[in-house]
Amino acid sequence: MSLLQHKDASGNTVSIVEMGARDGLQNEAAHVSAIIKAGLVDRLAASGLQRIEAGSFVSPRWVPQMADSADVFAAITRLPGVRYSALAPNMHGFERAVAAGADEVAVFAAASEAFSQKNINCSIRESIQRFTDVCEAARARGIPVRGYVSCAMGCPYQGKVPADDVAMAVTELLALGCYEVSIGDTIGVGTPVLVQQVLNRCLQQAQASQLAMHFHDTYGQALANLLAGLELGIRTIDASIAGLGGCPYAKGASGNVSTEDVVYMLHGMGLDTGIDLDRLIDTSYWICTQLGRRNMSRVALARAGSVPDEGTCA
Ligand code: HMG
Ligand code: MG
């Protein structure tokens, strides 16, 4: 299998960045208290996740679900070795994130002009200018900055998105000082060959170690698409517990691929994540109970039905 050829070069460890508390909960219709959000973050950390996006310092008028992110940060019981990050689209957001104690911030650009306008109310060029200020301020304070490129596989407003536009956004974000850029299939429309085409184009501008995959699972393609990216040597994956979420500015988009399904697949392939799948599944059911929501993870559903664990190769 071609993936095994990359094991030596790219390593056997995959870094999972947990999105449930931000990308997941930003889309919940019902109010979720800061205590429940922090409880989720704490349980995720206790499951072995070391990178957790815990909130978002955006306009509360645009995304009211994230208005209490400072309270969430204040309520988290920090575990050593865990990085708690937050979105910060401009200097206002950055200052709020720093005041709340975020270890890392993330700026989010798009490969599609139309989506940039709908999501952050400015053009791609203007967004890069705003992020320049954020990145400079972050550098001065020694805070790492992650970047996102949304709509890398397609846009709900524009349709097809050229791979060159994705690669251009990656180049700009790395030039600003982002240590990693996460390639977003915001509406989950990608399929494996397209994913490899887009990621290969990005790999002309970036090392595999500078890229992450952020795939929403709207069309059920995310695991196959992640495998396509793993084959290219990319070893950082964004995922959301119980498949929570969606993007408020991408109508119809469902949550990120579920963390449990990703961890099950990776462990079955002999790749390490440092995550305890049983604890993760407990956390998955805990948050679904809190939200009164159906669990979207196939693995969590299978484990609840006590399906034997047959998919692991020796
Ligand atoms: P704007 O209205 O153009 O901003 O919004 P503005 O600078 O003109 O300010 C307008 C008002 O917002 C002012 O308040 C500001 O103080 C306030 P007023 O004077 O009217 O009372 N404001 C803020 N308040 C708190 N925190 C801030 C902030 N900034 C301004 N940071 C803005 C521009 C970017 C703020 C807005 O468009 C926004 O918040 N958008 C939210 C977008 C968002 O969060 N989308 C979801 C996350 S992205 C995502 O999910 C995709 C991703 O998962 C990857 C993928 O899947 O592809 C990352
Ligand atoms: Mg997303």
XYZ file of C-alpha atoms and ligand atoms in Angstrom:
373
model
C 0.000 0.000 0.000
C 1.512 3.314 -1.017
C 0.828 4.984 2.346
C 3.344 2.680 4.021
C 6.080 4.031 1.754
C 5.621 7.422 3.393
C 5.745 6.074 6.928
C 9.501 6.419 7.272
C 9.824 9.804 5.608
C 6.836 11.433 7.269
C 6.773 9.535 10.533
C 4.275 7.273 12.225
C 2.729 9.990 14.349
C -0.278 12.012 13.288
C -1.129 15.229 15.106
C -4.863 15.730 15.607
C -6.195 19.237 16.115
C -9.544 19.055 17.888
C -12.222 21.337 16.449
C -15.315 20.321 18.434
C -15.338 23.191 20.908
C -14.955 25.815 18.165
C -15.959 24.629 14.683
C -18.399 22.215 16.344
C -20.117 24.468 18.831
C -20.064 27.641 16.680
C -22.912 26.102 14.718
C -25.150 24.867 17.541
C -28.573 26.500 17.469
C -29.220 25.995 21.204
C -27.307 27.935 23.838
C -24.375 25.990 25.294
C -22.966 27.344 28.545
C -19.293 28.185 28.990
C -19.155 25.527 31.728
C -20.235 22.812 29.301
C -17.814 24.094 26.654
C -14.952 24.061 29.158
C -16.069 20.608 30.350
C -15.788 19.414 26.767
C -12.313 20.907 26.369
C -11.148 19.306 29.629
C -12.482 15.885 28.633
C -10.841 16.162 25.213
C -7.507 16.983 26.842
C -7.917 14.056 29.245
C -8.483 11.800 26.201
C -4.980 12.653 25.000
C -5.651 15.494 22.562
C -2.780 17.957 22.772
C -4.043 20.597 20.356
C -7.511 21.936 21.072
C -9.192 24.922 19.430
C -11.175 26.075 22.438
C -12.946 29.173 21.139
C -13.158 32.050 18.747
C -12.673 35.786 19.241
C -14.803 37.010 16.385
C -17.663 39.488 16.373
C -20.413 38.310 18.756
C -22.930 39.723 16.319
C -21.616 37.447 13.554
C -21.196 34.303 15.660
C -23.078 34.663 18.964
C -22.267 31.060 19.927
C -18.627 32.042 20.500
C -19.324 35.269 22.424
C -18.319 33.655 25.721
C -14.945 32.265 24.619
C -13.129 34.285 27.305
C -15.314 32.586 29.940
C -14.499 29.205 28.405
C -10.755 29.879 28.600
C -11.163 31.012 32.205
C -13.021 27.811 33.124
C -10.626 25.311 31.502
C -8.413 23.263 33.820
C -5.191 23.379 31.862
C -3.233 20.204 31.351
C 0.519 20.516 30.810
C 1.578 19.872 27.222
C -1.814 20.832 25.768
C -2.076 23.851 23.442
C -5.374 25.700 23.743
C -5.922 27.890 20.675
C -8.553 30.280 19.332
C -9.566 32.035 16.128
C -8.588 35.705 15.890
C -9.539 37.385 12.588
C -8.238 40.863 13.423
C -6.379 42.844 16.100
C -9.504 43.192 18.196
C -9.849 39.416 18.263
C -6.142 38.947 18.880
C -6.145 41.221 21.927
C -9.164 39.399 23.330
C -7.530 36.003 22.686
C -4.327 37.038 24.432
C -6.223 38.491 27.384
C -8.111 35.179 27.691
C -4.843 33.235 27.740
C -4.893 31.501 24.341
C -1.606 29.653 23.741
C -1.968 30.023 20.000
C -4.194 31.965 17.603
C -5.473 31.180 14.133
C -6.260 33.491 11.248
C -8.618 32.323 8.528
C -8.450 33.238 4.871
C -10.354 31.839 1.921
C -9.401 30.713 -1.572
C -12.693 32.139 -2.827
C -13.442 35.888 -2.946
C -17.163 35.328 -2.482
C -16.662 33.260 0.678
C -14.189 35.767 2.104
C -16.794 38.507 1.786
C -19.563 36.409 3.331
C -17.438 35.025 6.170
C -15.286 37.957 7.235
C -16.765 40.886 5.339
C -13.658 41.749 3.326
C -11.702 40.682 0.256
C -8.920 38.115 0.428
C -6.374 40.921 -0.020
C -7.858 42.965 2.830
C -7.920 39.889 5.052
C -4.217 39.273 4.465
C -3.552 42.892 5.466
C -5.492 42.383 8.723
C -3.633 39.140 9.363
C -0.302 40.915 8.843
C -1.042 43.032 11.902
C -2.137 39.980 13.898
C 0.975 38.010 12.902
C 3.302 40.902 13.752
C 1.701 41.364 17.154
C 1.776 37.617 17.787
C 5.449 37.386 16.835
C 6.268 40.216 19.239
C 4.590 38.256 22.048
C 5.931 34.849 21.036
C 2.479 33.464 20.217
C 2.319 30.930 17.365
C -0.158 31.624 14.560
C -1.919 28.986 12.515
C -3.611 29.771 9.194
C -6.659 28.347 7.452
C -7.623 28.434 3.798
C -11.358 27.873 3.405
C -13.132 26.573 0.310
C -10.057 24.761 -0.962
C -12.145 22.075 -2.703
C -15.125 24.205 -3.656
C -17.148 27.210 -2.580
C -20.864 27.419 -1.757
C -21.107 30.743 -3.627
C -18.474 30.529 -6.368
C -18.498 26.786 -7.152
C -15.153 25.501 -8.440
C -12.004 26.963 -6.877
C -8.703 26.813 -8.807
C -5.885 24.970 -7.005
C -3.656 27.957 -7.839
C -5.862 30.162 -5.653
C -5.516 27.746 -2.748
C -1.739 27.620 -3.190
C -1.598 31.423 -3.378
C -3.384 31.750 -0.039
C -1.053 29.149 1.497
C 1.973 31.095 0.254
C 0.660 34.359 1.677
C -0.151 32.876 5.081
C 3.264 31.217 5.376
C 4.925 34.485 4.335
C 3.078 36.225 7.176
C 4.657 33.770 9.607
C 1.958 31.131 10.078
C 3.796 27.989 11.155
C 1.125 25.768 9.605
C -1.738 26.210 7.162
C -4.828 24.063 7.387
C -6.493 23.347 4.060
C -10.249 23.570 4.513
C -12.827 21.620 2.579
C -15.418 23.865 4.177
C -18.437 22.266 2.523
C -17.057 18.746 2.245
C -17.372 18.434 -1.527
C -13.871 17.128 -2.304
C -13.096 13.633 -3.518
C -9.677 11.935 -3.267
C -8.253 12.774 -6.698
C -9.244 16.431 -6.405
C -7.815 16.511 -2.882
C -4.481 15.162 -4.116
C -4.445 17.677 -6.987
C -5.041 20.595 -4.626
C -2.631 19.358 -1.955
C 0.063 18.574 -4.526
C -0.255 22.142 -5.798
C 0.099 23.416 -2.220
C 3.117 21.179 -1.716
C 4.882 23.191 -4.430
C 4.729 26.135 -2.002
C 4.979 24.400 1.378
C 6.528 21.432 3.140
C 4.149 18.606 4.072
C 4.956 19.412 7.720
C 3.527 22.929 7.193
C 0.141 21.691 5.989
C -2.892 20.299 7.787
C -6.147 18.847 6.485
C -9.476 20.274 7.654
C -12.216 18.321 5.974
C -15.908 18.686 6.669
C -17.804 15.476 6.036
C -20.910 16.764 4.277
C -20.706 14.239 1.438
C -19.146 11.429 3.483
C -15.793 11.762 1.684
C -13.613 12.969 4.521
C -11.898 9.721 5.563
C -11.095 8.832 1.959
C -9.823 12.360 1.426
C -7.659 12.205 4.537
C -6.134 8.978 3.298
C -5.358 10.734 0.015
C -3.552 13.467 1.966
C -1.742 11.011 4.243
C -0.365 9.371 1.112
C 1.236 12.712 0.250
C 2.944 12.792 3.650
C 0.658 15.267 5.428
C 0.477 14.313 9.086
C -1.771 16.911 10.730
C -5.534 16.435 10.746
C -8.333 18.633 12.098
C -11.312 16.694 13.416
C -14.363 17.276 15.575
C -15.636 15.084 18.396
C -18.914 13.370 17.450
C -18.669 15.147 14.078
C -20.076 18.302 15.666
C -20.419 21.433 13.656
C -20.523 23.247 10.386
C -19.801 26.782 9.276
C -22.455 29.451 9.859
C -21.454 31.124 6.570
C -21.529 27.917 4.478
C -25.171 26.865 4.434
C -25.743 23.109 4.504
C -22.154 22.288 5.467
C -21.966 19.609 8.135
C -19.320 19.138 10.807
C -15.705 18.144 10.458
C -14.940 14.483 10.126
C -15.383 12.970 13.579
C -12.285 12.619 15.730
C -13.258 9.099 16.779
C -13.489 7.911 13.157
C -10.125 9.464 12.303
C -8.424 7.977 15.369
C -9.908 4.537 14.655
C -8.659 4.664 11.057
C -5.174 5.873 12.000
C -4.686 3.360 14.804
C -5.900 0.620 12.498
C -3.208 1.642 10.019
C -0.495 1.490 12.667
C -0.193 5.277 13.019
C 0.062 6.882 16.480
C -2.060 9.730 17.773
C -1.490 9.580 21.539
C -5.274 9.492 21.962
C -7.236 7.018 24.061
C -10.139 6.020 21.801
C -12.311 4.709 24.661
C -12.055 7.986 26.585
C -12.713 9.887 23.373
C -15.906 7.922 22.797
C -17.016 8.571 26.392
C -16.458 12.279 25.725
C -18.373 12.021 22.481
C -21.436 10.588 24.217
C -21.091 13.085 27.065
C -21.242 16.113 24.737
C -24.075 14.639 22.655
C -26.079 14.150 25.855
C -25.385 17.737 26.920
C -26.504 19.025 23.524
C -29.407 16.610 23.071
C -27.887 15.805 19.722
C -27.386 12.665 17.645
C -23.838 11.335 17.553
C -22.432 11.638 14.009
C -19.416 9.396 14.609
C -19.767 5.976 13.021
C -17.155 4.576 15.392
C -18.915 5.936 18.475
C -22.202 4.491 17.219
C -20.568 1.140 16.487
C -18.945 0.995 19.923
C -22.253 1.781 21.599
C -23.658 -1.242 19.798
C -20.628 -3.296 20.895
C -19.471 -4.103 17.373
C -16.152 -5.967 17.725
C -12.975 -4.070 16.842
C -11.923 -5.997 13.759
C -10.310 -3.313 11.645
C -6.848 -3.195 13.178
C -3.997 -4.722 11.242
C -1.133 -6.289 13.180
P -16.916 43.706 10.426
O -18.313 44.032 10.794
O -16.494 43.941 9.015
O -15.865 44.390 11.424
O -16.649 42.198 10.792
P -15.595 45.845 11.844
O -14.120 45.928 12.084
O -16.223 46.817 10.885
O -16.341 45.969 13.265
C -17.749 45.977 13.385
C -18.129 45.718 14.827
O -17.669 44.428 15.227
C -17.493 46.706 15.807
O -18.397 46.814 16.900
C -16.267 45.967 16.284
O -15.842 46.390 17.567
C -16.774 44.552 16.338
P -19.403 48.062 17.013
O -18.508 49.266 17.038
O -20.292 48.011 15.781
O -20.129 47.766 18.280
N -15.681 43.578 16.172
C -15.374 42.637 17.056
N -15.909 42.301 18.249
C -15.341 41.275 18.913
N -14.270 40.570 18.435
C -13.719 40.880 17.260
C -14.282 41.942 16.523
N -13.968 42.488 15.336
C -14.824 43.490 15.135
N -12.676 40.169 16.787
C -15.326 40.323 11.375
C -15.402 41.574 10.535
C -14.158 39.464 10.863
C -15.114 40.710 12.818
C -16.669 39.564 11.221
O -16.926 39.369 9.866
C -16.697 38.248 11.933
O -16.597 38.173 13.146
N -16.869 37.139 11.185
C -16.971 35.845 11.836
C -16.577 34.808 10.880
C -16.551 33.476 11.576
O -16.286 33.361 12.755
N -16.830 32.419 10.778
C -16.760 31.109 11.283
C -15.343 30.697 11.558
S -14.395 30.381 10.088
C -14.728 28.734 9.747
O -15.532 28.114 10.398
C -13.916 28.069 8.661
C -12.814 27.167 9.221
O -13.363 26.188 10.085
C -12.066 26.486 8.065
C -12.992 25.803 7.060
O -13.836 24.987 7.457
O -12.834 26.103 5.874
C -11.773 27.955 10.028
Mg -14.277 24.368 9.452
